[in-house]
Coordinates of C-alpha atoms and ligand atoms in Angstrom, one line a residue:
M29 CA 120.1 124.3 94.2
D30 CA 121.4 124.0 90.7
F31 CA 124.5 122.8 90.9
L32 CA 125.1 122.6 87.0
K33 CA 123.9 126.3 87.0
K34 CA 125.2 127.1 89.8
N35 CA 121.9 129.1 91.1
F36 CA 123.6 130.0 94.2
I37 CA 126.3 131.9 96.2
Y38 CA 128.0 131.2 99.5
R39 CA 127.2 134.6 101.8
S40 CA 127.9 135.2 105.9
L41 CA 125.4 136.7 107.7
P42 CA 125.0 137.1 112.1
F43 CA 123.3 133.9 112.9
D44 CA 120.0 135.2 114.0
V45 CA 119.5 137.6 110.6
F46 CA 120.0 133.8 109.1
V47 CA 117.7 132.1 111.2
H48 CA 114.8 135.0 110.4
R49 CA 115.7 135.2 107.0
A50 CA 115.5 131.6 106.3
S51 CA 112.0 131.7 107.7
A52 CA 111.0 134.0 105.4
I53 CA 109.4 133.5 102.5
K54 CA 109.8 137.2 101.1
H55 CA 112.9 139.1 102.2
K56 CA 113.1 143.1 102.6
E57 CA 117.1 142.7 102.5
F58 CA 118.1 140.0 100.2
F59 CA 121.7 139.2 98.1
I60 CA 119.6 138.3 94.6
S61 CA 116.2 138.5 95.1
E62 CA 113.4 138.7 97.8
D63 CA 112.4 135.5 97.1
E64 CA 115.4 133.9 97.6
K65 CA 116.1 130.7 99.7
Y66 CA 118.7 130.3 102.6
Y67 CA 121.1 126.9 103.0
L68 CA 123.0 126.5 106.3
R69 CA 125.4 123.5 106.2
S70 CA 127.4 123.6 109.1
L71 CA 131.5 123.0 108.9
G72 CA 134.3 122.8 111.0
E73 CA 136.4 125.3 113.0
D74 CA 138.8 125.4 109.8
P75 CA 136.7 124.2 107.0
R76 CA 139.7 123.3 105.3
K77 CA 141.0 120.5 108.1
D78 CA 138.4 120.8 110.6
I79 CA 135.1 118.0 110.8
A80 CA 131.6 119.8 111.1
D81 CA 130.5 118.3 114.9
I82 CA 127.6 120.0 116.3
S83 CA 128.5 120.0 120.0
K84 CA 131.9 122.2 118.6
Q85 CA 130.2 124.6 116.8
F86 CA 126.8 125.5 118.6
P87 CA 127.1 123.7 122.0
E88 CA 123.8 125.3 123.5
L89 CA 121.5 123.7 120.4
A90 CA 123.1 120.5 120.4
E91 CA 122.1 120.1 124.1
D92 CA 118.8 120.0 122.4
I93 CA 119.2 116.6 120.4
Q94 CA 120.2 113.6 121.1
I95 CA 121.8 111.1 118.6
P96 CA 120.2 107.9 118.2
E97 CA 123.4 105.0 119.8
F98 CA 123.1 103.0 116.4
F99 CA 126.9 103.0 116.2
E100 CA 130.0 102.8 118.7
K101 CA 131.0 106.2 119.8
E102 CA 134.6 106.0 118.5
K103 CA 133.1 105.7 115.0
F104 CA 131.3 109.0 114.9
F105 CA 132.4 111.3 112.4
S106 CA 130.6 114.0 112.0
S107 CA 127.6 116.4 113.4
V108 CA 126.3 118.6 110.9
F109 CA 123.9 121.5 111.3
R110 CA 121.2 122.2 108.4
I111 CA 119.1 124.8 108.3
S112 CA 116.8 125.3 104.9
S113 CA 114.2 127.8 103.7
P114 CA 110.7 126.6 103.0
G115 CA 111.4 124.9 99.5
L116 CA 114.6 124.4 99.3
Q117 CA 115.8 121.4 97.4
L118 CA 119.0 119.9 97.8
W119 CA 120.3 117.7 94.3
T120 CA 120.6 113.9 94.5
H121 CA 123.8 113.0 95.7
Y122 CA 125.6 110.1 97.9
D123 CA 127.7 109.9 100.6
V124 CA 130.4 107.4 101.1
M125 CA 129.3 107.3 104.9
D126 CA 126.1 105.6 107.1
N127 CA 124.3 108.6 108.2
L128 CA 121.5 109.2 110.7
L129 CA 119.0 112.6 109.5
I130 CA 118.0 113.5 112.2
Q131 CA 114.6 116.4 111.5
V132 CA 114.3 118.9 114.6
T133 CA 111.6 121.1 113.1
G134 CA 109.8 121.7 110.0
T135 CA 109.0 118.6 107.4
K136 CA 111.1 117.3 104.8
R137 CA 110.5 115.0 101.8
V138 CA 113.5 112.7 101.6
V139 CA 113.6 110.7 97.8
L140 CA 115.9 108.1 98.2
Y141 CA 117.8 105.8 95.3
S142 CA 119.3 102.7 95.5
P143 CA 123.3 102.5 94.5
R144 CA 122.7 99.8 92.4
D145 CA 120.5 102.5 90.1
A146 CA 123.4 104.6 89.3
P147 CA 123.4 103.7 85.5
Y148 CA 119.8 105.8 85.5
L149 CA 120.9 109.0 87.3
Y150 CA 123.7 110.5 84.8
L151 CA 125.8 111.1 87.4
S152 CA 128.9 114.1 88.2
G153 CA 131.3 112.6 90.5
D154 CA 128.7 112.3 93.5
K155 CA 125.6 114.1 91.7
S156 CA 122.7 113.3 89.9
E157 CA 122.1 115.8 87.1
V158 CA 118.4 115.2 86.9
L159 CA 117.8 118.0 89.1
D160 CA 114.1 117.9 89.0
V161 CA 113.5 114.3 89.9
D162 CA 109.5 115.0 89.7
K163 CA 109.1 116.0 85.9
P164 CA 112.4 114.9 84.9
D165 CA 113.5 115.9 81.5
L166 CA 113.2 111.9 79.8
V167 CA 114.3 113.1 76.6
K168 CA 117.9 114.2 78.1
Y169 CA 117.4 112.2 80.4
P170 CA 115.5 108.8 79.1
L171 CA 116.9 105.9 81.6
F172 CA 116.2 108.0 84.6
S173 CA 112.3 106.4 84.3
Q174 CA 114.0 103.1 84.8
A175 CA 115.6 104.3 88.7
R176 CA 113.3 103.4 91.0
R177 CA 112.1 105.9 93.7
Y178 CA 111.9 105.6 97.2
E179 CA 110.2 108.1 99.3
C180 CA 109.1 109.7 103.0
T181 CA 108.2 112.7 104.6
L182 CA 110.4 113.6 107.9
Q183 CA 108.6 115.4 110.6
A184 CA 110.0 116.6 113.7
G185 CA 111.3 114.0 115.8
D186 CA 111.7 112.0 113.2
V187 CA 115.3 110.2 112.3
L188 CA 115.8 108.7 108.7
F189 CA 119.0 106.3 108.5
I190 CA 120.3 106.9 105.3
P191 CA 122.6 104.1 104.1
A192 CA 126.4 105.0 102.8
L193 CA 125.9 105.2 98.7
W194 CA 122.2 105.5 98.7
F195 CA 121.4 108.2 96.8
H196 CA 119.3 111.1 98.2
N197 CA 117.6 114.2 97.5
T198 CA 115.8 116.6 99.9
V199 CA 113.2 119.2 99.6
A200 CA 112.2 121.1 102.8
E201 CA 108.5 121.2 102.6
E202 CA 108.5 123.8 105.3
F203 CA 111.2 126.1 107.0
G204 CA 113.0 123.0 109.1
V205 CA 116.0 122.8 111.4
G206 CA 117.5 119.2 111.5
V207 CA 121.2 117.5 112.3
N208 CA 122.6 114.7 110.5
V209 CA 125.3 112.2 111.9
F210 CA 127.7 110.3 109.9
W211 CA 129.6 107.3 111.2
K212 CA 132.6 105.6 109.6
H213 CA 131.4 102.4 109.2
L214 CA 133.9 100.6 107.5
P215 CA 137.4 100.5 108.9
S216 CA 138.6 103.9 109.1
E217 CA 141.8 103.0 107.2
C218 CA 139.4 103.2 104.2
Y219 CA 138.7 106.7 104.4
D220 CA 140.4 109.5 102.1
K221 CA 141.7 111.4 105.4
T222 CA 141.5 114.4 103.6
D223 CA 137.6 114.5 103.8
T224 CA 135.4 116.6 105.8
Y225 CA 132.7 117.1 104.2
G226 CA 131.9 112.7 104.6
N227 CA 131.7 112.7 100.5
K228 CA 134.9 112.0 99.5
D229 CA 135.1 108.0 98.0
P230 CA 137.6 105.4 99.7
T231 CA 141.0 105.7 98.3
A232 CA 140.7 102.4 96.8
A233 CA 137.9 103.5 95.2
S234 CA 139.7 106.7 93.7
R235 CA 142.7 104.6 93.4
A236 CA 141.1 102.3 91.1
V237 CA 139.5 104.9 89.1
Q238 CA 142.6 106.7 88.6
I239 CA 144.1 103.3 86.8
L240 CA 141.5 102.6 85.1
D241 CA 141.8 106.3 83.6
R242 CA 145.4 105.1 82.9
A243 CA 143.9 102.0 81.0
L244 CA 141.3 103.6 78.7
K245 CA 144.2 106.4 77.7
T246 CA 146.4 103.0 76.7
L247 CA 143.5 102.0 74.4
D248 CA 143.7 105.2 72.3
E249 CA 147.1 103.7 71.2
L250 CA 144.9 101.2 68.8
P251 CA 142.5 101.9 66.0
E252 CA 138.9 102.9 66.9
E253 CA 137.6 99.1 66.3
Y254 CA 140.1 97.4 68.5
K255 CA 139.5 100.0 70.8
D256 CA 136.0 99.3 71.0
F257 CA 136.7 95.1 70.8
Y258 CA 138.9 95.8 73.9
A259 CA 136.7 98.1 75.9
R260 CA 134.1 95.6 75.3
K261 CA 136.1 92.8 76.5
M262 CA 137.5 94.8 79.3
V263 CA 133.4 95.6 80.3
L264 CA 132.5 91.9 80.1
R265 CA 136.3 91.3 82.5
I266 CA 134.6 93.7 85.3
Q267 CA 131.4 92.0 85.3
N268 CA 132.4 88.6 85.6
K269 CA 134.7 89.6 88.3
V270 CA 134.0 92.3 90.0
Y271 CA 129.9 92.5 90.4
S272 CA 128.5 91.1 93.6
T273 CA 125.9 88.9 92.6
N274 CA 124.7 89.1 96.8
F275 CA 121.5 91.4 96.3
E276 CA 118.1 91.0 96.9
Ligands
AKG14 O1 119.2 118.1 105.0 C1 119.1 118.1 104.0 O2 118.2 118.4 103.0 C2 120.3 117.2 103.3 C3 120.8 116.0 104.2 C4 121.9 115.2 103.1 O3 122.1 115.4 102.2 C5 122.7 114.5 104.4 O4 122.1 114.2 105.5 O5 123.6 113.4 103.8
FE2_15 FE1 123.9 113.9 101.9

């Protein structure tokens, strides 16, 4: 899927029809083309307010999986049912909560990047503009070659821990069914209460970015040479005061 060119559309289908189509490569009935791919990402009852919970939206199917007890029950945020056509690739993105990605059937390749490699990923919000992580356009995205790639392939029954802020890109190598479970590993006040997907930045981070944007606008009052000088001083201040040395 390409979020830059928006080569996808949202459509409704009866669940059985959806599963049939998603498990086939060529379709007699289709929306765009006979080789289109399908992806289900479950939502809550009212997608604007409610959070995906497989035990509520798909109670019969939820019984087939056991969520490993790697976090306290009160910290549970959502369990998201995901079904993909063979070959479907989801763009590189981060989520703000710790996550267990449970593969139920099919195989899925997952490529991961550390949050520290964000400078090399050409981010647009929570997503990387480098869509083709296997043959990246290094003329357009020269720094991407500095991002350290981690890769694994999930088979049916495998569970991958994806820590909050770690970038991930997935390719369903076969038709696949999975569930991912997000939980709040930070105190619950840190999270944006309007977040139903688990991908809105913690409120303190969003506020800090807003304040930074105001500071940048303020610099516009200065001539270019001064703006450049004070902007560089601000970068140094951020590096010295906020960057963690507590890594590796
Ligand atoms: O299953 C996928 O392809 C995407 C999984 C994902 O983005 C997640 O678990 O956060
Ligand atoms: Fe994700």
